[in-house]
PDB file of C-alpha atoms in Angstrom:
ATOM      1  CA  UNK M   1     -16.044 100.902  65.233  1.00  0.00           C
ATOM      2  CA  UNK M   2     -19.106 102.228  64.211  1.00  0.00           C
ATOM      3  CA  UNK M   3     -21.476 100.909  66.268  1.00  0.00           C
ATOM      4  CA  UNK M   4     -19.148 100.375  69.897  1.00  0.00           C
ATOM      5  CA  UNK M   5     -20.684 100.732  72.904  1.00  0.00           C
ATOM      6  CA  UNK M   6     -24.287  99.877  71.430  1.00  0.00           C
ATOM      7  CA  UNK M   7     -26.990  96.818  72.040  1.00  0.00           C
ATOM      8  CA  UNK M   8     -29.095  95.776  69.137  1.00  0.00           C
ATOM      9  CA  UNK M   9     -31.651  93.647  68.677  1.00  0.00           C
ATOM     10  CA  UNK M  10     -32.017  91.415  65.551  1.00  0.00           C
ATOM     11  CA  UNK M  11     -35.074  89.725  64.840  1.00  0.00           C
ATOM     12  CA  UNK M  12     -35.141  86.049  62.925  1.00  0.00           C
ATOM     13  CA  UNK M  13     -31.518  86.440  63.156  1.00  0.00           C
ATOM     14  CA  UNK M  14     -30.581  83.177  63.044  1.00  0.00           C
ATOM     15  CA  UNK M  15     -29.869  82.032  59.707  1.00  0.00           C
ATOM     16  CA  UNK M  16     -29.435  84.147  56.170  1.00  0.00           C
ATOM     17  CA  UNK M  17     -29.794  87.407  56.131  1.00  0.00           C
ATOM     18  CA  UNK M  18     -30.540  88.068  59.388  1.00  0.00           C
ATOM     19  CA  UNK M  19     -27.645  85.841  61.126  1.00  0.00           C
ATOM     20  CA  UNK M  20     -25.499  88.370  58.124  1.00  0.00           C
ATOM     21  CA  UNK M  21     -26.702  91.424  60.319  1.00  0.00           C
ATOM     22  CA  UNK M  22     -25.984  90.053  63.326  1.00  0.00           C
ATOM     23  CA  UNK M  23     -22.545  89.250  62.229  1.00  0.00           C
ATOM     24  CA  UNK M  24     -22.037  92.666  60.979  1.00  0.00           C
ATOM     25  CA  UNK M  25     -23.396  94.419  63.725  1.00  0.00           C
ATOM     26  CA  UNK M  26     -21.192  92.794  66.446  1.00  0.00           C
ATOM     27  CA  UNK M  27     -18.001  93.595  64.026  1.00  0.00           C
ATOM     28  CA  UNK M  28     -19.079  96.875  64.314  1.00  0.00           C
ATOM     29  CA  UNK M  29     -18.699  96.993  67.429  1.00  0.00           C
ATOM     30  CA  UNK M  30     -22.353  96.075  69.183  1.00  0.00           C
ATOM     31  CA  UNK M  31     -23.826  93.646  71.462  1.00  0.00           C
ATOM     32  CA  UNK M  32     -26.139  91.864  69.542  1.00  0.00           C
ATOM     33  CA  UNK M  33     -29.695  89.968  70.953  1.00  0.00           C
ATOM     34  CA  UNK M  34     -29.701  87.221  68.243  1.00  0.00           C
ATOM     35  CA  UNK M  35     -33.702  86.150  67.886  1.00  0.00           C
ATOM     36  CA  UNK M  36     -34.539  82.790  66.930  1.00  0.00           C
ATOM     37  CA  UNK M  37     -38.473  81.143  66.939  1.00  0.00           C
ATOM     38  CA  UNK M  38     -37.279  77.652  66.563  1.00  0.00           C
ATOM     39  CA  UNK M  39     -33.984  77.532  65.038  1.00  0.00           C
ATOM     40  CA  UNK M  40     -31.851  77.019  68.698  1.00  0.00           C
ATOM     41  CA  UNK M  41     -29.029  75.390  67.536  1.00  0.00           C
ATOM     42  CA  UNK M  42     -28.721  77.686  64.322  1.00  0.00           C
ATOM     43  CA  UNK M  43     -28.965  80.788  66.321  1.00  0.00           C
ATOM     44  CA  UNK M  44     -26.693  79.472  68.901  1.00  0.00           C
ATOM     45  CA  UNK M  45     -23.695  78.822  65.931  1.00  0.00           C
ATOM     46  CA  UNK M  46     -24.107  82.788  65.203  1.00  0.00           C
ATOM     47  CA  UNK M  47     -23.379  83.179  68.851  1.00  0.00           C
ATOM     48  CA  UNK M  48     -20.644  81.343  68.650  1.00  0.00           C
ATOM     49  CA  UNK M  49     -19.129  82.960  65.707  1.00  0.00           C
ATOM     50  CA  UNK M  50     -19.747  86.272  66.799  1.00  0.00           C
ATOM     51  CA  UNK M  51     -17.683  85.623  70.107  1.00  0.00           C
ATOM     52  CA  UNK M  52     -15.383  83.581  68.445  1.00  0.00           C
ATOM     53  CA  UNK M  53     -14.180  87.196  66.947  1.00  0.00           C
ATOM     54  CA  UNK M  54     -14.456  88.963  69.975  1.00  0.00           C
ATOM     55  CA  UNK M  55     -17.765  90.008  69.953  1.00  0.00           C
ATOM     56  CA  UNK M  56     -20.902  90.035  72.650  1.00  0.00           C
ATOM     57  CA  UNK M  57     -23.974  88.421  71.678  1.00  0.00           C
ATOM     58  CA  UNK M  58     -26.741  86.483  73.169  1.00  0.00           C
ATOM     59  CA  UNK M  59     -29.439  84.288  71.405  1.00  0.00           C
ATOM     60  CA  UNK M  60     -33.004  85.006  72.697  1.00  0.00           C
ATOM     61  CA  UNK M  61     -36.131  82.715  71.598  1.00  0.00           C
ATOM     62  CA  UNK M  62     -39.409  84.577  71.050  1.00  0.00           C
ATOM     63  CA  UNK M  63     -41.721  84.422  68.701  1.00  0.00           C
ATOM     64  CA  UNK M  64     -42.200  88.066  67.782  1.00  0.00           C
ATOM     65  CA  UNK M  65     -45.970  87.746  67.215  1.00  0.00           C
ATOM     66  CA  UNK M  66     -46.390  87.203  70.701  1.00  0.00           C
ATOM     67  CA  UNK M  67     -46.141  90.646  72.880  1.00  0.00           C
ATOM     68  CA  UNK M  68     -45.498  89.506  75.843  1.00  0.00           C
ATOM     69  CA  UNK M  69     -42.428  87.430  74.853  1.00  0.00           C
ATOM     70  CA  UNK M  70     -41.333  90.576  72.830  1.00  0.00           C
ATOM     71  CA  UNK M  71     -41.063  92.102  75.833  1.00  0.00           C
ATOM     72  CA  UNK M  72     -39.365  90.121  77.926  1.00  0.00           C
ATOM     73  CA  UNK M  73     -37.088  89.371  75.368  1.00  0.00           C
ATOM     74  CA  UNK M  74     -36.160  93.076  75.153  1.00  0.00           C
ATOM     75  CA  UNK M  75     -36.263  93.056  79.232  1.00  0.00           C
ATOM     76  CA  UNK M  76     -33.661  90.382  78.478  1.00  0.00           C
ATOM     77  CA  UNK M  77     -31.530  91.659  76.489  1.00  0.00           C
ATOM     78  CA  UNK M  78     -31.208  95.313  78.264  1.00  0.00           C
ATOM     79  CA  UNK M  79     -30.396  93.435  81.366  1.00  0.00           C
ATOM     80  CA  UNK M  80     -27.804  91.318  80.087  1.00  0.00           C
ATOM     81  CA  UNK M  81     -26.130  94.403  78.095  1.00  0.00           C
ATOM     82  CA  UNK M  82     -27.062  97.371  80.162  1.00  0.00           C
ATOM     83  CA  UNK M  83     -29.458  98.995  77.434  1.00  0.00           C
ATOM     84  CA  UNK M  84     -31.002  98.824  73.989  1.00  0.00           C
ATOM     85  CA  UNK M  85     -30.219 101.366  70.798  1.00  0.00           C
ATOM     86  CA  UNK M  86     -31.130  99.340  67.478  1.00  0.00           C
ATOM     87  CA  UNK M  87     -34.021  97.222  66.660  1.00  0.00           C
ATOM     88  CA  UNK M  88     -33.733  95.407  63.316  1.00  0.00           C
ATOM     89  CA  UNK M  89     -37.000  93.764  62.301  1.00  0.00           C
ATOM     90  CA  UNK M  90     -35.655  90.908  60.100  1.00  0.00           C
ATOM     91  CA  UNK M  91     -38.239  88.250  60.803  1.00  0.00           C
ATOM     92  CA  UNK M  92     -39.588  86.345  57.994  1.00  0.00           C
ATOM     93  CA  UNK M  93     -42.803  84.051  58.784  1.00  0.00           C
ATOM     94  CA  UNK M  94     -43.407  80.746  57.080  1.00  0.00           C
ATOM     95  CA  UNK M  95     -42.886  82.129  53.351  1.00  0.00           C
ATOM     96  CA  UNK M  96     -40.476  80.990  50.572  1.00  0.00           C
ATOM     97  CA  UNK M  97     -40.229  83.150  46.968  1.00  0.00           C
ATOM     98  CA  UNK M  98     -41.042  80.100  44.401  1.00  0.00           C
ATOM     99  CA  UNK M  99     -42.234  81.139  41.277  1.00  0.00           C
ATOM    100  CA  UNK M 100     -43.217  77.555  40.316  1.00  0.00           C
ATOM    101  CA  UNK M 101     -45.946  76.770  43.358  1.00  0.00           C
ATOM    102  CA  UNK M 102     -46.848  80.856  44.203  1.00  0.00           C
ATOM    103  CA  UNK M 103     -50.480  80.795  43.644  1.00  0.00           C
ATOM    104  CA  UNK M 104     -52.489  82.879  41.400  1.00  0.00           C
ATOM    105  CA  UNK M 105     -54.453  85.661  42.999  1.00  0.00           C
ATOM    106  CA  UNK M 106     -57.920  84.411  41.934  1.00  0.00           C
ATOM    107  CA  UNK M 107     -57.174  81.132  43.937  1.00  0.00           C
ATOM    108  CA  UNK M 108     -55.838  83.289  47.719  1.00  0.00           C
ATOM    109  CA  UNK M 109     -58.088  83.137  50.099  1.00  0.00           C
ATOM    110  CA  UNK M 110     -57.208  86.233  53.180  1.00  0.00           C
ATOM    111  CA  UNK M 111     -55.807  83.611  55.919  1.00  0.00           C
ATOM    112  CA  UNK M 112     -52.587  83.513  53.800  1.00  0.00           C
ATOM    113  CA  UNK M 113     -52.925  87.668  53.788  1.00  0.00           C
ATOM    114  CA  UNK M 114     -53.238  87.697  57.793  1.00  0.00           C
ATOM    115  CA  UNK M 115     -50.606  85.408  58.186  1.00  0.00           C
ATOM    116  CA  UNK M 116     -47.985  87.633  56.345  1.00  0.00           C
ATOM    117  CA  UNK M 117     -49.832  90.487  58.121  1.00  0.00           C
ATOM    118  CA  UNK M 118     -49.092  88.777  61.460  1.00  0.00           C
ATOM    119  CA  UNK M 119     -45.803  87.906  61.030  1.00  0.00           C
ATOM    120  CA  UNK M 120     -44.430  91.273  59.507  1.00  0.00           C
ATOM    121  CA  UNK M 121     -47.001  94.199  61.355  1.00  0.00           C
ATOM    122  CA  UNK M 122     -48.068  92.536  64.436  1.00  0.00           C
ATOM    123  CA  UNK M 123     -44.729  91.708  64.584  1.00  0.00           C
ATOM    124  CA  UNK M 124     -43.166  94.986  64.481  1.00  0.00           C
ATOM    125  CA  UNK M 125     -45.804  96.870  66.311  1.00  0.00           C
ATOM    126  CA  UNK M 126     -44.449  94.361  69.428  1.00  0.00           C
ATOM    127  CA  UNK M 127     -40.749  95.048  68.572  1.00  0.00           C
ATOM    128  CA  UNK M 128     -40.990  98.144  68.644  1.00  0.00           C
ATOM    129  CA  UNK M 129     -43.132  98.791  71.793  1.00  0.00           C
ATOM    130  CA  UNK M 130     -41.093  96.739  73.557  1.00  0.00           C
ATOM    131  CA  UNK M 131     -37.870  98.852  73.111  1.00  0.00           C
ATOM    132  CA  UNK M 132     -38.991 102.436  73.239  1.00  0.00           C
ATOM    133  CA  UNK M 133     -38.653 102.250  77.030  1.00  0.00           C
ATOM    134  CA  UNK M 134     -34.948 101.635  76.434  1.00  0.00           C
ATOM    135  CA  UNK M 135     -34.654 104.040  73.976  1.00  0.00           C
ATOM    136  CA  UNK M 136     -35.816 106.280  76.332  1.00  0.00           C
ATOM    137  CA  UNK M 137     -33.657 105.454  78.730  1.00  0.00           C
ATOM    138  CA  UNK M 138     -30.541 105.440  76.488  1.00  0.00           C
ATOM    139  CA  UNK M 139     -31.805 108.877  75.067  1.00  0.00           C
ATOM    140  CA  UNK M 140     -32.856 107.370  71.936  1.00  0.00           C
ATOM    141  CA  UNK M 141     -32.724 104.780  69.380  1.00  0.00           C
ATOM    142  CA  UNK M 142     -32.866 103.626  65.668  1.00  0.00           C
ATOM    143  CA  UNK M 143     -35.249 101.248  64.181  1.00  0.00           C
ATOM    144  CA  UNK M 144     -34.457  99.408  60.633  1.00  0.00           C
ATOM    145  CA  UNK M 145     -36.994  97.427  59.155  1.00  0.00           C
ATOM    146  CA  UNK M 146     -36.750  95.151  56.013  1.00  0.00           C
ATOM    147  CA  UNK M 147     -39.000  95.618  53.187  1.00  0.00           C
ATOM    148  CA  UNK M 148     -38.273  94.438  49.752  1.00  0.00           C
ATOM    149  CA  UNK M 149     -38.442  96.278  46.383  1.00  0.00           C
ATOM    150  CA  UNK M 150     -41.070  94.406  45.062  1.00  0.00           C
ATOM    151  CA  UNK M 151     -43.356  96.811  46.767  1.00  0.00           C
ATOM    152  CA  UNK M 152     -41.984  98.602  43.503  1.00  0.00           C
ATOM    153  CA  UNK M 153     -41.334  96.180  41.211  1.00  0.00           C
ATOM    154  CA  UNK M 154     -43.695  93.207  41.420  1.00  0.00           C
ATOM    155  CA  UNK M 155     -41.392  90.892  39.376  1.00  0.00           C
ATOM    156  CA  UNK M 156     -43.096  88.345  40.414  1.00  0.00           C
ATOM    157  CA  UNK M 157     -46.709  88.509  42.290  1.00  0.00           C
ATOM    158  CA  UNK M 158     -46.085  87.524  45.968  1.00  0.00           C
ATOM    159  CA  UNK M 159     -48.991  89.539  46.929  1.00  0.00           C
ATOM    160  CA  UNK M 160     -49.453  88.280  50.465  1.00  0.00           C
ATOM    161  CA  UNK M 161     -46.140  89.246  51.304  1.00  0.00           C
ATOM    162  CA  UNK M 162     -45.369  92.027  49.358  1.00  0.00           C
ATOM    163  CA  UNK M 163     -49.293  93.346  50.578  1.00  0.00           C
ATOM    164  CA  UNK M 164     -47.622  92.474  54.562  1.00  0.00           C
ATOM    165  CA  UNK M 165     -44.446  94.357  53.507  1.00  0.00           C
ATOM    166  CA  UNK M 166     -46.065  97.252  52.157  1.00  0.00           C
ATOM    167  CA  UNK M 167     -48.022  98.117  55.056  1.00  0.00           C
ATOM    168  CA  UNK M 168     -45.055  97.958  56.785  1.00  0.00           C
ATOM    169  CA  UNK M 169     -43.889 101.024  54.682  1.00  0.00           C
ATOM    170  CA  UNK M 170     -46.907 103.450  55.910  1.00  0.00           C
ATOM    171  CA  UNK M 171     -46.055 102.459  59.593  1.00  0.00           C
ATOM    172  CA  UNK M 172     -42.182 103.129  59.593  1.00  0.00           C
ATOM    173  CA  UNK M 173     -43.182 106.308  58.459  1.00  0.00           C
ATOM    174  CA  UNK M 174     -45.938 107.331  60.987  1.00  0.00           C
ATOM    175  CA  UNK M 175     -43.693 106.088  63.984  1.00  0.00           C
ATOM    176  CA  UNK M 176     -40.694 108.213  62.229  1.00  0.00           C
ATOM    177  CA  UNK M 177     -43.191 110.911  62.586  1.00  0.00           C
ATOM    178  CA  UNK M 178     -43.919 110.459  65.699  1.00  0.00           C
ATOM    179  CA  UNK M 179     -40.627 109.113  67.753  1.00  0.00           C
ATOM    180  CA  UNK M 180     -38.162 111.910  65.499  1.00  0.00           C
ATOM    181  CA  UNK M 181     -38.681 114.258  68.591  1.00  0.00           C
ATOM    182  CA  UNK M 182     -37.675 111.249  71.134  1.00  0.00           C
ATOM    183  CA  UNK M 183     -34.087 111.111  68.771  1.00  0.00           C
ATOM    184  CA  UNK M 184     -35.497 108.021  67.492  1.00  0.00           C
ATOM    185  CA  UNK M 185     -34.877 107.612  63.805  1.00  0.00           C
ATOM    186  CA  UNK M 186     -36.455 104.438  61.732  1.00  0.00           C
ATOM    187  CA  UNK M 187     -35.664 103.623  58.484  1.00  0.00           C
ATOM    188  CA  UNK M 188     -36.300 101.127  55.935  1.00  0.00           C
ATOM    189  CA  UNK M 189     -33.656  98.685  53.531  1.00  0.00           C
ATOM    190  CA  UNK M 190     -35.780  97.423  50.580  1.00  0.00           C
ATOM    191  CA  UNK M 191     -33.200  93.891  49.434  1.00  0.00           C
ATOM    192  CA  UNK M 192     -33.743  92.658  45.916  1.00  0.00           C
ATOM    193  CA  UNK M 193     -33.153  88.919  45.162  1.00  0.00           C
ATOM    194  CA  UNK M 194     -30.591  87.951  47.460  1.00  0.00           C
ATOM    195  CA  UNK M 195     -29.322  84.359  47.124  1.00  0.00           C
ATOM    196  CA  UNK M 196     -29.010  82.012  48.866  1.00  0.00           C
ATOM    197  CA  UNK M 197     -31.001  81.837  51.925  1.00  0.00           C
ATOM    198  CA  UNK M 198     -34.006  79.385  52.561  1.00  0.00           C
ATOM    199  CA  UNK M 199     -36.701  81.850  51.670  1.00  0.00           C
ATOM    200  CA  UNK M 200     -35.099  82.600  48.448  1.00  0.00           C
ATOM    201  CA  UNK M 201     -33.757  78.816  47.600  1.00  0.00           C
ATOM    202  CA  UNK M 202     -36.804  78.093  45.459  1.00  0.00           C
ATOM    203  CA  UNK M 203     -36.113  81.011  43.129  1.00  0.00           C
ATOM    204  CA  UNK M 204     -35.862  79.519  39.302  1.00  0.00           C
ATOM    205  CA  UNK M 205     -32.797  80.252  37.532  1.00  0.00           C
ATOM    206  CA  UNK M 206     -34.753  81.670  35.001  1.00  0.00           C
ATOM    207  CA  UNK M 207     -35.943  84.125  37.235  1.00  0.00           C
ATOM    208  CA  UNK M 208     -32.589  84.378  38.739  1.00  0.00           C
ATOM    209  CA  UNK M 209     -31.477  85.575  35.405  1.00  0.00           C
ATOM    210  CA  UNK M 210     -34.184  87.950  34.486  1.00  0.00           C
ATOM    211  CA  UNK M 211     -33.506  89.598  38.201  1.00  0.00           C
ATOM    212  CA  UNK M 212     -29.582  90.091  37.268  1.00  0.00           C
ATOM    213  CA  UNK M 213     -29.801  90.963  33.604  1.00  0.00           C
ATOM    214  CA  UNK M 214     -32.151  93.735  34.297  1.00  0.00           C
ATOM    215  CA  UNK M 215     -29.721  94.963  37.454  1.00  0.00           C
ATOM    216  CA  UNK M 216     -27.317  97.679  36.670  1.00  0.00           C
ATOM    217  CA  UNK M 217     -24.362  96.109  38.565  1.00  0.00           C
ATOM    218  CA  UNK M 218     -25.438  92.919  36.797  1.00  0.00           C
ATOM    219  CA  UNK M 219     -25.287  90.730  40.175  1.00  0.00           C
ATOM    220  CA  UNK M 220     -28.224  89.232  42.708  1.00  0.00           C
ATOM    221  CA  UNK M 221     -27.649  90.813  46.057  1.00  0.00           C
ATOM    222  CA  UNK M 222     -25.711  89.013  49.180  1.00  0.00           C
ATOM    223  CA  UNK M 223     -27.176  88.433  53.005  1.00  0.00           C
ATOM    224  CA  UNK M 224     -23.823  90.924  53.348  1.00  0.00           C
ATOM    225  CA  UNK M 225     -24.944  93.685  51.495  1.00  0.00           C
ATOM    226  CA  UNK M 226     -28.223  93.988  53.473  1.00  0.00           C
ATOM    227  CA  UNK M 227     -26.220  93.659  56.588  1.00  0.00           C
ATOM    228  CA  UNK M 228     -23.614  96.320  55.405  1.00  0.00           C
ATOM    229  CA  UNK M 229     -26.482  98.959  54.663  1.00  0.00           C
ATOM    230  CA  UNK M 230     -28.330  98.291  58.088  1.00  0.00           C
ATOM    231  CA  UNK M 231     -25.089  99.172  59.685  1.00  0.00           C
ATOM    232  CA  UNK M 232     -25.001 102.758  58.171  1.00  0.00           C
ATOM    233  CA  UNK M 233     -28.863 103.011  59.066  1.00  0.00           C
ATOM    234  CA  UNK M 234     -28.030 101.722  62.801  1.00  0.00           C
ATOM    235  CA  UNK M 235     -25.122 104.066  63.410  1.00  0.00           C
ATOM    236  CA  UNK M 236     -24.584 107.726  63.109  1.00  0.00           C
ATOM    237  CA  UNK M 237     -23.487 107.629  59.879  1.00  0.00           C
ATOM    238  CA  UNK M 238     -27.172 108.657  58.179  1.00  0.00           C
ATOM    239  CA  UNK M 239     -28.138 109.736  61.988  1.00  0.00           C
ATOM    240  CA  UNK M 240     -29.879 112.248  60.149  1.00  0.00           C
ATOM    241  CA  UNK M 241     -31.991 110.329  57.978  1.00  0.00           C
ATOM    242  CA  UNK M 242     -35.086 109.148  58.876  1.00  0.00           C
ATOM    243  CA  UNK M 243     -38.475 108.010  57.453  1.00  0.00           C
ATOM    244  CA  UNK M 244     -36.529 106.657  54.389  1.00  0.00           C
ATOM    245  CA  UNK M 245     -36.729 104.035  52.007  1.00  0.00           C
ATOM    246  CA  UNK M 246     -33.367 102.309  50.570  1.00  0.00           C
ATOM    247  CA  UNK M 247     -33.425 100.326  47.723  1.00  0.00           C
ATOM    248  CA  UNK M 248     -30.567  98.370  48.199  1.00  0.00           C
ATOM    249  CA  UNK M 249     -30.749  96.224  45.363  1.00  0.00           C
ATOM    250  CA  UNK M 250     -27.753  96.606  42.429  1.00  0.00           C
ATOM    251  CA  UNK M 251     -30.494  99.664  40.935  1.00  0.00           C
ATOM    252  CA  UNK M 252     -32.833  97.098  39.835  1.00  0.00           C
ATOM    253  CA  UNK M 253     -35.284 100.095  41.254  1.00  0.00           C
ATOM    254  CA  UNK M 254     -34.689 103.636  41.547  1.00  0.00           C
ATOM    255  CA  UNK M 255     -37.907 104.647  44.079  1.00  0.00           C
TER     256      UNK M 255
END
């Protein structure tokens, strides 16, 4: 297995894609912290299906815009497993992609801004402090954070979140600047549409169909082929990749 032997941390892994990468993770062979903010009993059923097939997992509440319950959540998790070597920061705050209610730019005012801001940067900046001491302990680490590709192709104008996710591009690549010495790699997985999970229920079926007609494999993306990608990133598969940004989307963008 790819990943045996290793503890990762999943953030909002409780449900869609996230709960997908936890799945994945453990069948590869990891421990897996499954993070939930309110969604107990949702995060608990990927618990149970993860041990179910003879994996390790644990879920661990936090909301990861707090810091100090990012870090005892990581203290948590390295206790209970012996360590941490993967970070996945998954989380998605409070936003759904509906074409039909997204509001016009002219009519945003910046709290809706901050709040993606909050949930995706602040957010990560916490993650990710609170495991470099276990990296360092372990002897390093990998980071994979989620960005989308409408950072590239604006299909339709979510700018508070795709503004949140961008940002989140320019800091993966400073900290894989900066932690590449430490054997600490982070790397990005840019999804496409991928149906069905809550955030992307809303999505119209006309825009469903604009999405797959203009992909070349003709298909909206799965929870599983996020998960499947991280996997690669979170082993040593591309252990020598680092700084990166993976469309992972059918082609719908070539970056």
């Amino acid at each position: 297995m790819l990943l045996n032997g290793k503890v990762a941390l999943v953030t909002g892994a409780s449900r869609g894609i996230g709960a997908a990468i936890a799945r994945e993770l453990a069948a590869q062979g990891a421990a897996v912290g499954v993070n939930y903010y309110r969604s107990e009993a949702a995060a608990g059923e990927v618990v149970a299906a993860i041990q179910s097939a003879g994996g390790r997992a644990v879920a661990l509440a936090a909301d990861v815009r707090d810091g100090d319950a990012v870090r005892m959540m990581a203290d948590r998790l390295a206790a209970e497993f012996g360590g941490v070597d993967v970070l996945v920061n998954n989380a998605l705050h409070n936003y759904r992609f509906d074409p039909v209610a997204n509001v016009p730019f002219e009519r945003m005012d910046w709290d809706g801004f901050q709040d993606q801001i909050d949930g995706t940067v602040r957010a990560a900046v916490h993650t990710c402090q609170a495991v470099l001491p276990h990296f360092r302990a372990r002897g390093g680490g990998r980071i994979v954070n989620i960005l989308t590709n409408l950072i590239t192709h604006p299909v339709v104008q979510y700018h508070a979140y795709t503004t949140a996710k961008s940002a989140m591009l320019g800091f993966s690549r400073n900290l894989a600047a900066e932690l590449g010495p430490e054997n600490v790699t982070v790397n990005m997985i840019a999804g496409g549409l991928i149906m069905t999970t809550a955030a992307s229920e809303p999505t119209t079926p006309e825009v469903q169909e604009i999405v797959r007609g203009s992909t070349p494999l003709r298909r909206l993306g799965q929870p599983d082929d996020i998960a499947r990608a991280v996997t690669a990133l979170a082993s040593d598969l591309l252990g020598f990749a680092t700084g990166q940004y993976i469309a992972v989307d059918g082609g719908l963008t070539m970056p």
